[in-house]
Coordinates of C-alpha atoms in Angstrom, one line a residue:
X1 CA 14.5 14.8 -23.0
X2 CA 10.9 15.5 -22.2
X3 CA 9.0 15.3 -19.3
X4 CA 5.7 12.6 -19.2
X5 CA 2.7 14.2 -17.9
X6 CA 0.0 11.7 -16.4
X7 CA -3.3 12.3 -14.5
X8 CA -4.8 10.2 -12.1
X9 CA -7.1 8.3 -15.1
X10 CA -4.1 7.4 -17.1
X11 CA -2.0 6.7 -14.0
X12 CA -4.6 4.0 -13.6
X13 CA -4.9 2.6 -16.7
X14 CA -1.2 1.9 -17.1
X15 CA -1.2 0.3 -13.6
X16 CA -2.3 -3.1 -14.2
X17 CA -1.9 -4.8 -10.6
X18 CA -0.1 -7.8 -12.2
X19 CA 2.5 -5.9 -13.3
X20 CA 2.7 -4.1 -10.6
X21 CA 2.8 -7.3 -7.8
X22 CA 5.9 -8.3 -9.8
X23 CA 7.0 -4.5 -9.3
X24 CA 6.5 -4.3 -5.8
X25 CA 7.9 -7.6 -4.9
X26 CA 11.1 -6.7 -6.9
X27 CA 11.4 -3.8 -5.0
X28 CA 11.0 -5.2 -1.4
X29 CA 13.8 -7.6 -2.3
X30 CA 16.1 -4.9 -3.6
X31 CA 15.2 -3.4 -0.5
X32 CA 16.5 -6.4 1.7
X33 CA 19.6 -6.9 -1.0
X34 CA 20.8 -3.3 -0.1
X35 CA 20.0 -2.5 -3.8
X36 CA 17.7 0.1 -2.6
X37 CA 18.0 3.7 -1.4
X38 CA 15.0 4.9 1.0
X39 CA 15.8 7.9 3.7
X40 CA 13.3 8.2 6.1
X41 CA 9.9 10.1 5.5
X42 CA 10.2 13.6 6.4
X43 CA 7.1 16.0 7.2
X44 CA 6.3 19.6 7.0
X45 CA 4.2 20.6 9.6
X46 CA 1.8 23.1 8.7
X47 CA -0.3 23.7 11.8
X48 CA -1.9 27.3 10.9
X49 CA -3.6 25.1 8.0
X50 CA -4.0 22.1 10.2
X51 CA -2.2 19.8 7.9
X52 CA 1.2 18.8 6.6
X53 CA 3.1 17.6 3.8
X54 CA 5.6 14.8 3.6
X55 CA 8.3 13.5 1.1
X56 CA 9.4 10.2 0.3
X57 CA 12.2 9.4 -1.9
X58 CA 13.8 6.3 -3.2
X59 CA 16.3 4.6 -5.8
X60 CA 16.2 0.6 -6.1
X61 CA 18.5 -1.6 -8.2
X62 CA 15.7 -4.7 -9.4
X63 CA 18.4 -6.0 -12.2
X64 CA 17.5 -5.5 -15.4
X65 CA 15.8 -1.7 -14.8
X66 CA 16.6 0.9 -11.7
X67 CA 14.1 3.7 -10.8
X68 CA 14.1 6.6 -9.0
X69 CA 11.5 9.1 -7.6
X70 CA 9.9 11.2 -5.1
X71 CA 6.2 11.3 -3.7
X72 CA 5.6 14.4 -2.4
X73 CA 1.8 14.0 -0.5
X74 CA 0.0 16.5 1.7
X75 CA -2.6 15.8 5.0
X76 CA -4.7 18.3 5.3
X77 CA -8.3 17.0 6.9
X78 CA -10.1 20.1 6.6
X79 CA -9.9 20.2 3.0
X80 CA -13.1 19.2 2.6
X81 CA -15.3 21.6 4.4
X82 CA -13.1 24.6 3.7
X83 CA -11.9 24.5 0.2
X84 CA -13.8 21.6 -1.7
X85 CA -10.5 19.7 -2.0
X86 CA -9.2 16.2 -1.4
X87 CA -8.0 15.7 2.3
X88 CA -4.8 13.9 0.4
X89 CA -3.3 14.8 -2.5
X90 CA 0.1 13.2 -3.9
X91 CA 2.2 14.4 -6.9
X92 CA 4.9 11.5 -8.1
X93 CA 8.0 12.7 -9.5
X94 CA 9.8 9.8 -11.8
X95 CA 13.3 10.5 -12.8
X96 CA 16.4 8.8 -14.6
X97 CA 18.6 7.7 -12.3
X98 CA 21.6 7.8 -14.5
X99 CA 21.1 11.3 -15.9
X100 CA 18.8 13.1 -13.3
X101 CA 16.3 13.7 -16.2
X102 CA 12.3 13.9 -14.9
X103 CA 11.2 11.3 -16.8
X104 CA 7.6 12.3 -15.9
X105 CA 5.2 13.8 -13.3
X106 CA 2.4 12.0 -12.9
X107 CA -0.7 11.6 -10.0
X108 CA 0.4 10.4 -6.8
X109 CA -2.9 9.5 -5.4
X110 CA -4.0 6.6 -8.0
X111 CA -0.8 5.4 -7.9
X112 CA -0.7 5.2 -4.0
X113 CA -4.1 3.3 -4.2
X114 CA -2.8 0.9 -6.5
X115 CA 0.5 0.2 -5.4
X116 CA -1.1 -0.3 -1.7
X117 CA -3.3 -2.8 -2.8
X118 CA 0.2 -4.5 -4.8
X119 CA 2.1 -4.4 -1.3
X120 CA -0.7 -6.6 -0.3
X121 CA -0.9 -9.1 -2.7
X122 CA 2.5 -9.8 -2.4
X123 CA 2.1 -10.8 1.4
X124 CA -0.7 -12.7 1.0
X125 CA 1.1 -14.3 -1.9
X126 CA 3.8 -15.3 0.3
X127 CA 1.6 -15.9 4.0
X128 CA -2.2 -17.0 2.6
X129 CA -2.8 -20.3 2.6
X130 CA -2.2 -21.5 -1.1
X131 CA -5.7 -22.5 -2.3
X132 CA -7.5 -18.9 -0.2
X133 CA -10.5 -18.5 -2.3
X134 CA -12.6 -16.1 0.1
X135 CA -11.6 -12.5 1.2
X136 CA -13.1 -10.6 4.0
X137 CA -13.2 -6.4 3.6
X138 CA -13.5 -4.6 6.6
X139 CA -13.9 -0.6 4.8
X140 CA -15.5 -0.3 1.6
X141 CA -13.4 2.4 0.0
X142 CA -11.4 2.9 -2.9
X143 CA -8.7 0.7 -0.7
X144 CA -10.7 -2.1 -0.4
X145 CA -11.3 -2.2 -4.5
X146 CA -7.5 -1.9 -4.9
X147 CA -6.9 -4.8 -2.0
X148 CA -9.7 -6.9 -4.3
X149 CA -8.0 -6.4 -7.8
X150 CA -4.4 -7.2 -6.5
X151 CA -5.5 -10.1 -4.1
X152 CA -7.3 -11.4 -6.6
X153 CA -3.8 -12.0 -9.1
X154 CA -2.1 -13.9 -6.3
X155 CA -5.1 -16.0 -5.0
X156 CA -8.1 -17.7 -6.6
X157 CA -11.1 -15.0 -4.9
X158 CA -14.2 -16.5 -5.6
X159 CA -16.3 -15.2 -2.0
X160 CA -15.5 -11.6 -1.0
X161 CA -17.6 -10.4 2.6
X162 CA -17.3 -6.7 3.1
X163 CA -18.0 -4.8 6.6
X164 CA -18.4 -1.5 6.9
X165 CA -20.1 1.2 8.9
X166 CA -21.6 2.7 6.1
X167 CA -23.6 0.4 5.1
X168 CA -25.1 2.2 2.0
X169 CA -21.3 2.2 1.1
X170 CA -20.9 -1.7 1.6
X171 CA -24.0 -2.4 -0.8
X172 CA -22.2 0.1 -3.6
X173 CA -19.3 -2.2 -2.9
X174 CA -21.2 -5.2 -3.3
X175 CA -23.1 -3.9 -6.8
X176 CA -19.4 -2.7 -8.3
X177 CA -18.2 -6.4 -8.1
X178 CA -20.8 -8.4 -8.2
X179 CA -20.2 -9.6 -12.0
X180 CA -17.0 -10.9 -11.0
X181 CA -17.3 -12.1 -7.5
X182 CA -20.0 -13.8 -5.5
X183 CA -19.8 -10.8 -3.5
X184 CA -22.4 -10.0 0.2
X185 CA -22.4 -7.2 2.9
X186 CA -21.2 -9.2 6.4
X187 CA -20.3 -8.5 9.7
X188 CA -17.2 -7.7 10.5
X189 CA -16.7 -11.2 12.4
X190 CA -17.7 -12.7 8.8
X191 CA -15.3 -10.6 7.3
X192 CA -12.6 -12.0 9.7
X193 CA -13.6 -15.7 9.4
X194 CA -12.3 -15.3 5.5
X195 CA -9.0 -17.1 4.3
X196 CA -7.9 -13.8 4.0
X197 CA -9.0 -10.4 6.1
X198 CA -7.9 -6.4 4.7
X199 CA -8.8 -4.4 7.0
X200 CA -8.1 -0.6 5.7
X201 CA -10.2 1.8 8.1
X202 CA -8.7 5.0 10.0
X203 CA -10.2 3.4 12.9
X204 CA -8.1 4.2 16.8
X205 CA -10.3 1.5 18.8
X206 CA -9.6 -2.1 17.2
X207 CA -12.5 -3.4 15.8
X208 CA -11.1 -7.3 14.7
X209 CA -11.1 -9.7 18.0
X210 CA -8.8 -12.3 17.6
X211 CA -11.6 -15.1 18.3
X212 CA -13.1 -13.8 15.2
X213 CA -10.3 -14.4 13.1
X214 CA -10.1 -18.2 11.2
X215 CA -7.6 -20.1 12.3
X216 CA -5.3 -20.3 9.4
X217 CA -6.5 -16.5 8.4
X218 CA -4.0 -14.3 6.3
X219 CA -4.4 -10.5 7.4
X220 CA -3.2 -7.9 5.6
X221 CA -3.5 -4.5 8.2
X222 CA -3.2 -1.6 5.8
X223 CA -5.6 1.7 7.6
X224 CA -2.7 2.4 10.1
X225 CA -1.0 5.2 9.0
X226 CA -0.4 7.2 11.9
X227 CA 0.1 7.3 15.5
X228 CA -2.8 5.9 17.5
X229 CA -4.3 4.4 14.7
X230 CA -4.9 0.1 15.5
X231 CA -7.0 -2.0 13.8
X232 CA -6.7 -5.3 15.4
X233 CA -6.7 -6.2 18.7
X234 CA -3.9 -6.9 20.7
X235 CA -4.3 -10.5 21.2
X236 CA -4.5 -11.1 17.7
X237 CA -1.5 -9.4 17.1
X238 CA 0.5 -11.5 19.5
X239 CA -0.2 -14.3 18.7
X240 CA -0.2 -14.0 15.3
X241 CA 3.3 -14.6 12.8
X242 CA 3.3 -11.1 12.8
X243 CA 5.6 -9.5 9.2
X244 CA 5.8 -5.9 8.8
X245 CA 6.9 -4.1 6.0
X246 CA 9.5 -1.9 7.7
X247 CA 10.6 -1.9 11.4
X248 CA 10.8 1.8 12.3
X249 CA 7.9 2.9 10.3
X250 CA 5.6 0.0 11.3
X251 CA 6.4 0.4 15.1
X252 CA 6.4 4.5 15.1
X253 CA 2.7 4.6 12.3
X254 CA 1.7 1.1 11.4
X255 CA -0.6 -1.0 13.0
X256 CA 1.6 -1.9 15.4
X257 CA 2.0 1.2 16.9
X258 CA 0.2 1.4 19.8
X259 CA 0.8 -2.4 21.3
X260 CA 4.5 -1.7 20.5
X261 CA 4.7 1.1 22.8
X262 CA 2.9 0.2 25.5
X263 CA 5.3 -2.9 25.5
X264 CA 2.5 -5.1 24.6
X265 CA 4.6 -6.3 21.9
X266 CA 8.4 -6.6 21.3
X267 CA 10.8 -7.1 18.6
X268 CA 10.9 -10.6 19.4
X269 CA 7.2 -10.8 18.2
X270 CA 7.8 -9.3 14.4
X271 CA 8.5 -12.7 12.6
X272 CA 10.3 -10.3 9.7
X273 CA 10.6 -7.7 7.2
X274 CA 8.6 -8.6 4.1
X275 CA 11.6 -8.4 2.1
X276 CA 13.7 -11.0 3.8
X277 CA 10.0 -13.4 3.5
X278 CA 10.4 -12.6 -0.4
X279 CA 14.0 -13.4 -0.3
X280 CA 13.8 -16.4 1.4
X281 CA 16.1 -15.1 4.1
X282 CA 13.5 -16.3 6.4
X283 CA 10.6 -18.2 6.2
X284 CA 6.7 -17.4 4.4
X285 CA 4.1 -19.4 5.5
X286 CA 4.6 -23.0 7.0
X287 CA 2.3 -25.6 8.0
X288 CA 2.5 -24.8 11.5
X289 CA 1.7 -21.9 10.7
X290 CA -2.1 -20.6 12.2
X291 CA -3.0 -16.6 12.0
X292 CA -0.4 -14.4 9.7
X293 CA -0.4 -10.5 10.0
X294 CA 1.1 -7.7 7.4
X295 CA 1.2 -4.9 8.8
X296 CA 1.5 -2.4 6.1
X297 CA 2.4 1.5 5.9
X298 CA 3.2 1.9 3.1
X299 CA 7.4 2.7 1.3
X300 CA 8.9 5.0 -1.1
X301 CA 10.5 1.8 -2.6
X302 CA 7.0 1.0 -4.1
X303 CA 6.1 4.4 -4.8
X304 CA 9.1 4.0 -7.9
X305 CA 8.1 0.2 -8.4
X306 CA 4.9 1.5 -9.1
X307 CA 5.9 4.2 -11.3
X308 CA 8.4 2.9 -13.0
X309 CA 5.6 0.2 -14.8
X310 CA 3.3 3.0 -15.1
X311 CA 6.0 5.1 -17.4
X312 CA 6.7 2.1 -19.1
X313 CA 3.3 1.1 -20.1
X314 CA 2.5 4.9 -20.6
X315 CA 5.1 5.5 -23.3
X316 CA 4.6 2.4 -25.2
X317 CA 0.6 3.4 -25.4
X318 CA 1.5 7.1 -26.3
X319 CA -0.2 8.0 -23.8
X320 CA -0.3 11.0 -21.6
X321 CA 1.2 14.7 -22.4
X322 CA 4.8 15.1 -23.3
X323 CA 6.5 19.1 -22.9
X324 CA 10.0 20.1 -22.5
X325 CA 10.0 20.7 -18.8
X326 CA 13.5 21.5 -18.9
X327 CA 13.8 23.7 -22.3
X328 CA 16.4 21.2 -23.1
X329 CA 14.7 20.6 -26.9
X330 CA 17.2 21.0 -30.0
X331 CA 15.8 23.0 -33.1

Protein backbone atom coordinates (compact mmCIF):
# COMPACT_ATOMS: atom_id res chain seq x y z
CA UNK A 1 0.00 0.00 0.00
CA UNK A 2 2.57 2.55 -0.85
CA UNK A 3 2.55 5.51 -2.73
CA UNK A 4 5.00 5.70 -6.19
CA UNK A 5 6.92 8.79 -6.36
CA UNK A 6 8.09 9.88 -9.93
CA UNK A 7 9.84 13.05 -11.21
CA UNK A 8 9.62 14.53 -14.42
CA UNK A 9 12.96 12.38 -15.76
CA UNK A 10 11.39 9.05 -14.84
CA UNK A 11 7.93 10.22 -15.81
CA UNK A 12 9.57 10.41 -19.22
CA UNK A 13 11.34 7.39 -19.44
CA UNK A 14 8.45 5.22 -18.67
CA UNK A 15 6.39 7.11 -21.28
CA UNK A 16 7.20 5.47 -24.36
CA UNK A 17 4.74 7.15 -27.02
CA UNK A 18 3.82 3.74 -28.49
CA UNK A 19 2.48 2.74 -25.48
CA UNK A 20 0.98 5.58 -24.84
CA UNK A 21 -0.93 6.07 -28.55
CA UNK A 22 -2.50 2.77 -27.66
CA UNK A 23 -3.34 4.49 -24.20
CA UNK A 24 -4.81 7.42 -25.43
CA UNK A 25 -6.84 5.93 -28.13
CA UNK A 26 -8.27 3.42 -25.48
CA UNK A 27 -9.30 6.16 -23.62
CA UNK A 28 -11.02 8.33 -26.20
CA UNK A 29 -13.16 5.33 -27.06
CA UNK A 30 -13.99 4.65 -23.43
CA UNK A 31 -14.80 8.10 -23.48
CA UNK A 32 -17.39 7.74 -26.43
CA UNK A 33 -18.61 4.14 -24.88
CA UNK A 34 -19.68 5.97 -21.60
CA UNK A 35 -16.91 3.94 -19.91
CA UNK A 36 -15.39 7.09 -18.90
CA UNK A 37 -15.95 9.59 -16.12
CA UNK A 38 -14.60 13.30 -16.94
CA UNK A 39 -16.42 16.47 -14.96
CA UNK A 40 -15.62 19.56 -16.40
CA UNK A 41 -12.29 21.48 -15.67
CA UNK A 42 -12.65 23.72 -12.86
CA UNK A 43 -10.23 26.81 -12.15
CA UNK A 44 -9.12 28.72 -9.22
CA UNK A 45 -8.64 32.09 -10.00
CA UNK A 46 -5.93 33.67 -8.22
CA UNK A 47 -5.76 37.21 -9.58
CA UNK A 48 -3.62 38.99 -6.66
CA UNK A 49 -0.82 36.42 -8.13
CA UNK A 50 -2.00 36.87 -11.69
CA UNK A 51 -2.45 33.23 -12.22
CA UNK A 52 -4.65 30.29 -11.47
CA UNK A 53 -4.87 26.74 -10.89
CA UNK A 54 -7.13 24.17 -12.42
CA UNK A 55 -8.16 20.49 -11.71
CA UNK A 56 -8.99 17.71 -13.97
CA UNK A 57 -10.18 14.50 -12.93
CA UNK A 58 -11.19 11.25 -14.61
CA UNK A 59 -11.96 7.43 -14.31
CA UNK A 60 -12.20 5.38 -17.70
CA UNK A 61 -13.16 1.64 -18.16
CA UNK A 62 -10.52 0.44 -21.32
CA UNK A 63 -11.41 -3.42 -20.57
CA UNK A 64 -8.87 -5.25 -19.26
CA UNK A 65 -7.31 -2.27 -16.82
CA UNK A 66 -9.41 1.02 -15.30
CA UNK A 67 -7.54 4.12 -14.01
CA UNK A 68 -8.24 6.96 -12.16
CA UNK A 69 -6.55 10.33 -11.44
CA UNK A 70 -6.39 13.96 -10.99
CA UNK A 71 -4.07 16.59 -12.68
CA UNK A 72 -3.91 19.41 -10.62
CA UNK A 73 -1.85 22.25 -12.97
CA UNK A 74 -1.24 25.98 -12.16
CA UNK A 75 -0.95 29.25 -14.84
CA UNK A 76 0.91 31.60 -13.53
CA UNK A 77 2.86 33.79 -16.35
CA UNK A 78 4.79 35.83 -14.24
CA UNK A 79 6.62 33.11 -12.78
CA UNK A 80 9.41 33.66 -14.56
CA UNK A 81 10.52 37.18 -13.94
CA UNK A 82 9.33 37.13 -10.26
CA UNK A 83 10.25 33.85 -8.73
CA UNK A 84 12.57 31.87 -11.27
CA UNK A 85 9.81 29.28 -11.71
CA UNK A 86 8.01 27.47 -14.44
CA UNK A 87 4.95 29.53 -15.78
CA UNK A 88 3.17 25.84 -15.58
CA UNK A 89 3.57 23.41 -13.32
CA UNK A 90 1.37 20.06 -13.06
CA UNK A 91 1.32 17.45 -10.16
CA UNK A 92 -0.55 13.94 -11.36
CA UNK A 93 -2.23 12.09 -8.78
CA UNK A 94 -2.78 8.20 -9.83
CA UNK A 95 -5.07 6.23 -7.73
CA UNK A 96 -6.89 2.70 -7.55
CA UNK A 97 -10.02 2.97 -8.52
CA UNK A 98 -11.31 0.04 -6.61
CA UNK A 99 -9.76 0.88 -3.27
CA UNK A 100 -9.14 4.70 -3.45
CA UNK A 101 -5.38 3.92 -2.76
CA UNK A 102 -2.72 6.67 -4.38
CA UNK A 103 -1.06 4.51 -6.36
CA UNK A 104 1.56 7.25 -7.03
CA UNK A 105 2.30 11.00 -7.47
CA UNK A 106 4.24 11.70 -10.12
CA UNK A 107 5.16 15.02 -12.54
CA UNK A 108 2.36 16.38 -14.30
CA UNK A 109 4.27 18.49 -16.74
CA UNK A 110 6.28 15.60 -18.77
CA UNK A 111 3.48 13.73 -18.72
CA UNK A 112 1.16 16.53 -20.22
CA UNK A 113 3.96 16.98 -22.99
CA UNK A 114 3.87 13.48 -23.77
CA UNK A 115 0.46 12.52 -23.73
CA UNK A 116 -0.32 15.84 -25.95
CA UNK A 117 1.84 14.73 -28.51
CA UNK A 118 -0.16 10.86 -28.09
CA UNK A 119 -3.62 12.72 -28.57
CA UNK A 120 -1.99 13.69 -31.79
CA UNK A 121 -0.85 10.75 -33.23
CA UNK A 122 -3.91 9.12 -32.75
CA UNK A 123 -5.72 11.76 -35.14
CA UNK A 124 -3.36 11.72 -37.56
CA UNK A 125 -3.50 7.96 -37.39
CA UNK A 126 -6.99 7.97 -38.07
CA UNK A 127 -7.26 11.48 -40.69
CA UNK A 128 -3.47 11.48 -42.41
CA UNK A 129 -3.34 10.21 -45.47
CA UNK A 130 -1.95 6.57 -44.98
CA UNK A 131 1.55 6.73 -46.65
CA UNK A 132 2.26 10.80 -44.88
CA UNK A 133 5.92 10.72 -44.82
CA UNK A 134 6.58 14.62 -44.30
CA UNK A 135 5.59 16.69 -41.23
CA UNK A 136 5.56 20.45 -41.04
CA UNK A 137 6.21 22.20 -37.30
CA UNK A 138 5.06 25.49 -36.93
CA UNK A 139 6.79 26.21 -32.95
CA UNK A 140 9.88 24.55 -32.07
CA UNK A 141 9.26 23.77 -28.40
CA UNK A 142 9.24 20.92 -26.32
CA UNK A 143 5.62 20.34 -28.05
CA UNK A 144 6.82 20.20 -31.29
CA UNK A 145 9.53 17.27 -30.10
CA UNK A 146 6.58 15.42 -28.43
CA UNK A 147 4.24 15.99 -31.80
CA UNK A 148 7.61 14.46 -33.77
CA UNK A 149 8.19 11.27 -31.47
CA UNK A 150 4.39 10.27 -31.36
CA UNK A 151 3.63 11.23 -35.14
CA UNK A 152 6.36 9.50 -36.02
CA UNK A 153 4.76 5.70 -34.44
CA UNK A 154 1.59 6.23 -36.57
CA UNK A 155 3.22 7.50 -39.81
CA UNK A 156 6.39 6.76 -41.79
CA UNK A 157 8.24 10.67 -41.08
CA UNK A 158 10.99 10.79 -43.17
CA UNK A 159 10.95 15.04 -43.99
CA UNK A 160 10.14 17.19 -41.00
CA UNK A 161 10.04 21.46 -41.89
CA UNK A 162 9.89 23.44 -38.75
CA UNK A 163 8.82 27.35 -38.65
CA UNK A 164 9.29 29.37 -35.95
CA UNK A 165 9.90 32.85 -34.89
CA UNK A 166 12.83 32.12 -33.11
CA UNK A 167 14.79 31.19 -35.47
CA UNK A 168 17.93 30.28 -33.28
CA UNK A 169 15.27 27.95 -31.66
CA UNK A 170 14.28 26.30 -35.10
CA UNK A 171 18.08 25.46 -35.93
CA UNK A 172 18.38 23.79 -32.16
CA UNK A 173 15.31 21.91 -33.41
CA UNK A 174 16.77 21.02 -36.48
CA UNK A 175 20.48 19.83 -34.81
CA UNK A 176 18.30 17.68 -32.04
CA UNK A 177 16.77 15.50 -34.85
CA UNK A 178 18.82 15.58 -37.48
CA UNK A 179 20.24 11.91 -36.93
CA UNK A 180 16.92 10.66 -37.34
CA UNK A 181 15.13 12.88 -39.75
CA UNK A 182 16.13 14.71 -42.86
CA UNK A 183 15.12 17.59 -40.92
CA UNK A 184 15.40 21.94 -42.42
CA UNK A 185 14.15 25.30 -40.90
CA UNK A 186 11.09 26.51 -43.49
CA UNK A 187 8.59 28.93 -43.74
CA UNK A 188 5.68 28.55 -42.21
CA UNK A 189 3.86 28.14 -45.82
CA UNK A 190 6.54 25.06 -46.19
CA UNK A 191 5.59 23.94 -42.96
CA UNK A 192 1.86 23.86 -44.07
CA UNK A 193 2.43 22.35 -47.62
CA UNK A 194 3.57 19.01 -45.38
CA UNK A 195 1.25 15.81 -45.41
CA UNK A 196 0.89 16.65 -42.04
CA UNK A 197 0.98 20.28 -40.22
CA UNK A 198 1.22 20.66 -35.88
CA UNK A 199 0.92 23.85 -35.23
CA UNK A 200 1.51 24.37 -31.23
CA UNK A 201 2.15 28.19 -30.68
CA UNK A 202 0.17 30.54 -28.11
CA UNK A 203 -0.31 32.62 -31.05
CA UNK A 204 -4.02 35.08 -30.98
CA UNK A 205 -3.64 36.27 -34.81
CA UNK A 206 -3.76 33.02 -37.15
CA UNK A 207 -0.71 32.60 -38.74
CA UNK A 208 -1.59 29.29 -41.24
CA UNK A 209 -3.63 30.65 -44.50
CA UNK A 210 -5.70 28.05 -45.87
CA UNK A 211 -4.01 28.46 -49.47
CA UNK A 212 -0.92 27.42 -47.80
CA UNK A 213 -2.16 24.26 -46.66
CA UNK A 214 -1.72 20.92 -49.16
CA UNK A 215 -4.62 19.80 -50.36
CA UNK A 216 -4.95 16.46 -48.75
CA UNK A 217 -3.01 18.04 -45.52
CA UNK A 218 -3.72 16.42 -42.01
CA UNK A 219 -3.59 19.27 -39.20
CA UNK A 220 -3.31 18.63 -35.88
CA UNK A 221 -4.07 22.35 -33.95
CA UNK A 222 -2.76 21.81 -30.48
CA UNK A 223 -1.37 25.76 -29.04
CA UNK A 224 -5.08 26.77 -28.36
CA UNK A 225 -5.60 26.57 -24.97
CA UNK A 226 -7.50 29.43 -24.04
CA UNK A 227 -9.89 31.99 -25.04
CA UNK A 228 -8.64 34.11 -27.94
CA UNK A 229 -6.05 31.92 -28.75
CA UNK A 230 -6.43 30.73 -32.95
CA UNK A 231 -3.94 29.34 -34.96
CA UNK A 232 -5.48 28.84 -38.22
CA UNK A 233 -7.37 30.92 -40.27
CA UNK A 234 -10.81 30.88 -40.56
CA UNK A 235 -11.22 29.76 -44.01
CA UNK A 236 -9.16 26.89 -43.39
CA UNK A 237 -11.11 25.86 -40.71
CA UNK A 238 -14.32 25.84 -42.68
CA UNK A 239 -13.61 24.18 -45.03
CA UNK A 240 -11.78 21.73 -43.61
CA UNK A 241 -13.37 18.02 -42.06
CA UNK A 242 -12.99 19.65 -39.00
CA UNK A 243 -12.76 16.73 -35.53
CA UNK A 244 -12.31 18.12 -32.21
CA UNK A 245 -11.55 16.31 -29.27
CA UNK A 246 -14.36 17.53 -27.03
CA UNK A 247 -17.37 19.87 -28.03
CA UNK A 248 -17.56 22.23 -25.00
CA UNK A 249 -13.93 22.50 -24.38
CA UNK A 250 -12.88 22.91 -28.03
CA UNK A 251 -15.63 25.60 -28.73
CA UNK A 252 -15.17 27.57 -25.17
CA UNK A 253 -10.56 27.13 -25.30
CA UNK A 254 -9.55 25.19 -28.42
CA UNK A 255 -8.76 26.39 -31.63
CA UNK A 256 -12.02 26.90 -32.47
CA UNK A 257 -12.88 29.32 -30.18
CA UNK A 258 -12.93 32.42 -31.64
CA UNK A 259 -14.63 31.48 -35.27
CA UNK A 260 -17.15 29.52 -33.13
CA UNK A 261 -18.30 32.54 -31.45
CA UNK A 262 -18.37 35.02 -33.80
CA UNK A 263 -20.67 32.47 -35.67
CA UNK A 264 -18.07 31.92 -38.22
CA UNK A 265 -18.54 28.41 -37.61
CA UNK A 266 -21.40 26.04 -36.35
CA UNK A 267 -21.98 22.72 -35.00
CA UNK A 268 -22.80 21.65 -38.28
CA UNK A 269 -19.09 22.28 -39.29
CA UNK A 270 -17.45 19.84 -36.47
CA UNK A 271 -17.39 16.56 -38.55
CA UNK A 272 -17.02 14.68 -34.83
CA UNK A 273 -15.61 13.89 -31.51
CA UNK A 274 -12.42 12.02 -31.90
CA UNK A 275 -13.78 9.21 -30.01
CA UNK A 276 -16.70 8.33 -32.17
CA UNK A 277 -13.68 8.59 -35.45
CA UNK A 278 -11.89 5.82 -33.20
CA UNK A 279 -15.03 3.99 -32.74
CA UNK A 280 -16.08 3.93 -36.04
CA UNK A 281 -19.31 5.53 -35.01
CA UNK A 282 -18.51 7.87 -37.77
CA UNK A 283 -16.17 8.11 -40.35
CA UNK A 284 -11.90 8.79 -40.32
CA UNK A 285 -10.57 9.81 -43.40
CA UNK A 286 -12.14 9.01 -46.86
CA UNK A 287 -11.03 9.55 -50.32
CA UNK A 288 -13.03 12.57 -50.73
CA UNK A 289 -11.66 13.67 -48.19
CA UNK A 290 -9.15 17.07 -48.89
CA UNK A 291 -7.83 19.22 -45.63
CA UNK A 292 -8.61 17.40 -42.03
CA UNK A 293 -8.36 19.51 -38.72
CA UNK A 294 -7.87 18.19 -34.90
CA UNK A 295 -8.44 20.58 -32.86
CA UNK A 296 -6.91 19.58 -29.63
CA UNK A 297 -7.16 20.89 -25.86
CA UNK A 298 -6.27 18.64 -24.24
CA UNK A 299 -8.73 15.81 -21.53
CA UNK A 300 -8.32 14.44 -18.14
CA UNK A 301 -9.17 11.04 -19.88
CA UNK A 302 -5.59 11.04 -21.26
CA UNK A 303 -4.12 12.55 -18.33
CA UNK A 304 -4.88 8.67 -16.59
CA UNK A 305 -4.25 6.94 -20.01
CA UNK A 306 -1.11 8.44 -19.72
CA UNK A 307 -0.40 7.59 -16.22
CA UNK A 308 -1.72 4.62 -15.95
CA UNK A 309 1.32 3.15 -18.58
CA UNK A 310 3.72 5.31 -16.83
CA UNK A 311 2.99 3.33 -13.31
CA UNK A 312 3.00 0.28 -15.10
CA UNK A 313 6.25 0.61 -16.73
CA UNK A 314 7.52 2.37 -13.55
CA UNK A 315 6.93 -0.54 -11.17
CA UNK A 316 8.03 -3.26 -13.39
CA UNK A 317 11.61 -1.20 -13.76
CA UNK A 318 11.78 -0.49 -9.98
CA UNK A 319 11.87 2.54 -10.63
CA UNK A 320 11.09 5.72 -8.83
CA UNK A 321 10.69 6.25 -4.80
CA UNK A 322 8.26 4.20 -2.91
CA UNK A 323 6.94 5.69 1.00
CA UNK A 324 3.94 4.93 2.95
CA UNK A 325 1.97 8.08 2.18
CA UNK A 326 -0.76 6.86 4.07
CA UNK A 327 1.04 5.10 7.29
CA UNK A 328 -0.87 2.19 6.27
CA UNK A 329 2.51 -0.20 6.47
CA UNK A 330 2.16 -3.54 8.82
CA UNK A 331 5.22 -4.35 11.18
Amino acid sequence: METLLLDGETVADNAPMDALVDAVEAAFAAYERGDATMPPKSYVDLPQYDGDFRSMPAYLDAGDWDAAGVKWVNSHPHNGERHGLPTVMGTMIYSDPETAVPLSIMDGTALTTRRTGAAAAVATDHLAVEGASSLGLVGAGVQAHAQLDAIATVRPIGTVVVADADAERARAFVDAVSDRFDARVGTIAEAAACDVLSTVTPVRDPIVAADAVGERTHVNAVGADAPGKHELADDLLAAATLVVDDHAQCTHSGEINVSYGTGRLTDADIHAELGEVVTGAKPGRTPEDGVTVFDSTGLAIQDVAAAHVVYERATAAGAGTRFDLLGLATE
